[in-house]
Amino acid sequence: MKIELVGINIQRNPDWDRAFTIMGFGDVTIPDLEITLRGCALARKNGQVHALPPKVAGAHPGDLGAIQWKSTGTFARQVCEVILDGYDRMGGEMPPEPTQAQQNGINASRRYAAKAASEDDGQEDDAGLRRHLRAGDAE
């Protein structure tokens, strides 16, 4: 799928010490679908750069956006590459390599998340819902 960069707004002096930093916003077009996405965020999260879908104007935290995609998916990677290329050509500051302490923290959080996801509580997947609804055999 062909994705083209229409425009970019670079955030100057980003705070690289934070776990999540917005580097800029890009407008991309997909000529085959005749679609333009305005305000796609280029963000650095835990040392990796991602493209995030545009936010709906006036939306409150927790509201679902009009457009959503998986930030690690194929489409998001393509959008990220296009915006990141424009960001680099326009003189945007690239994120520094994480320090050893930051990398240790990233690795620890990844291990903790993997451990929590792998632990089995011995219940069926719908047991909590059944308990909440007081339905059937979940006790």
Coordinates of C-alpha atoms in Angstrom, one line a residue:
M1 CA 0.0 0.0 0.0
K2 CA 1.4 3.4 -1.0
I3 CA 1.4 6.0 1.8
E4 CA 2.7 9.5 1.2
L5 CA 3.5 12.3 3.7
V6 CA 1.6 15.5 3.1
G7 CA 2.8 17.6 6.0
I8 CA 4.6 17.4 9.3
N9 CA 4.6 19.4 12.5
I10 CA 7.7 18.7 14.6
Q11 CA 7.7 19.1 18.3
R12 CA 10.8 21.0 19.3
N13 CA 12.8 20.1 22.4
P14 CA 11.0 16.9 23.3
D15 CA 11.4 15.5 26.8
W16 CA 13.5 12.3 26.1
D17 CA 13.6 11.4 29.8
R18 CA 10.0 10.4 29.8
A19 CA 8.8 6.9 28.9
F20 CA 6.4 8.4 26.4
T21 CA 7.2 11.4 24.2
I22 CA 5.4 12.9 21.2
M23 CA 8.0 13.8 18.6
G24 CA 5.6 15.3 16.0
F25 CA 2.4 15.0 14.1
G26 CA 2.2 14.0 10.4
D27 CA -0.5 14.2 7.8
V28 CA -0.4 11.2 5.4
T29 CA -2.4 10.3 2.4
I30 CA -3.3 6.9 0.9
P31 CA -3.9 7.6 -2.8
D32 CA -5.3 4.1 -3.5
L33 CA -8.1 4.7 -1.0
E34 CA -8.4 8.4 -1.5
I35 CA -7.9 9.0 2.2
T36 CA -6.0 11.7 4.1
L37 CA -5.2 11.1 7.8
R38 CA -4.4 14.4 9.6
G39 CA -2.6 14.5 12.9
C40 CA -1.0 11.1 13.1
A41 CA 1.3 11.2 16.1
L42 CA 4.9 10.1 15.9
A43 CA 5.8 9.0 19.4
R44 CA 8.6 7.4 21.3
K45 CA 7.5 4.8 23.8
N46 CA 10.0 2.9 25.9
G47 CA 12.8 3.5 23.4
Q48 CA 10.8 2.5 20.3
V49 CA 9.2 4.9 17.8
H50 CA 5.5 4.3 16.9
A51 CA 2.9 6.0 14.8
L52 CA -0.4 6.6 16.6
P53 CA -3.8 7.3 15.0
P54 CA -5.1 10.9 15.0
K55 CA -7.2 12.0 17.9
V56 CA -10.8 13.3 17.5
A57 CA -11.1 17.0 18.3
G58 CA -12.8 17.6 21.6
A59 CA -12.5 13.9 22.7
H60 CA -12.0 13.2 26.4
P61 CA -9.5 10.7 27.8
G62 CA -10.9 7.2 27.4
D63 CA -13.1 8.0 24.4
L64 CA -12.6 5.8 21.4
G65 CA -11.1 7.4 18.4
A66 CA -12.8 7.5 15.0
I67 CA -9.7 5.7 13.6
Q68 CA -7.8 3.1 15.4
W69 CA -4.9 0.7 14.6
K70 CA -2.5 -1.6 16.3
S71 CA 0.6 0.4 17.1
T72 CA 2.8 -2.5 16.3
G73 CA 1.0 -3.7 13.2
T74 CA 2.1 -3.6 9.6
F75 CA 0.0 -0.5 8.7
A76 CA 1.3 1.4 11.7
R77 CA 4.9 0.5 10.8
Q78 CA 4.4 1.8 7.3
V79 CA 2.9 5.1 8.5
C80 CA 5.7 5.4 11.1
E81 CA 8.4 4.9 8.4
V82 CA 6.9 7.6 6.2
I83 CA 6.5 10.1 9.0
L84 CA 9.9 9.3 10.5
D85 CA 11.6 9.8 7.1
G86 CA 9.9 13.3 6.9
Y87 CA 10.8 14.0 10.5
D88 CA 14.4 13.2 9.8
R89 CA 14.6 15.2 6.6
M90 CA 13.0 18.3 8.3
G91 CA 15.7 18.3 11.0
G92 CA 13.8 16.6 13.8
E93 CA 15.9 15.6 16.8
M94 CA 16.3 11.8 16.9
P95 CA 15.9 10.1 20.3
P96 CA 19.1 9.2 22.1
E97 CA 20.0 5.6 22.8
P98 CA 18.6 4.5 26.2
T99 CA 21.0 4.5 29.1
Q100 CA 21.8 1.2 30.8
A101 CA 19.5 2.0 33.7
Q102 CA 16.6 2.9 31.3
Q103 CA 17.2 -0.4 29.3
N104 CA 17.2 -2.4 32.6
G105 CA 13.9 -0.8 33.5
I106 CA 12.4 -1.6 30.1
N107 CA 13.6 -5.2 30.3
A108 CA 12.2 -5.6 33.9
S109 CA 8.8 -4.2 32.9
R110 CA 8.7 -6.5 29.9
R111 CA 9.6 -9.6 32.1
Y112 CA 7.0 -8.5 34.6
A113 CA 4.3 -8.2 32.0
A114 CA 5.2 -11.6 30.5
K115 CA 5.1 -13.2 33.9
A116 CA 1.7 -11.7 34.7
A117 CA 0.3 -12.8 31.4
S118 CA 1.5 -16.4 31.7
E119 CA 0.2 -16.9 35.2
D120 CA -3.0 -19.0 35.2
D121 CA -5.6 -18.5 38.0
G122 CA -7.2 -21.9 37.4
Q123 CA -10.5 -20.4 36.3
E124 CA -12.3 -20.4 33.0
D125 CA -12.0 -17.2 31.0
D126 CA -15.6 -16.3 31.7
A127 CA -15.7 -17.2 35.4
G128 CA -15.3 -13.6 36.5
L129 CA -18.2 -12.5 34.3
R130 CA -20.3 -15.3 35.5
R131 CA -19.6 -14.5 39.1
H132 CA -20.5 -10.8 38.4
L133 CA -23.7 -11.8 36.8
R134 CA -24.4 -14.5 39.4
A135 CA -25.0 -17.0 36.5
G136 CA -24.6 -20.7 36.4
D137 CA -21.7 -22.7 37.7
A138 CA -19.0 -20.1 38.5
E139 CA -18.6 -19.9 42.3

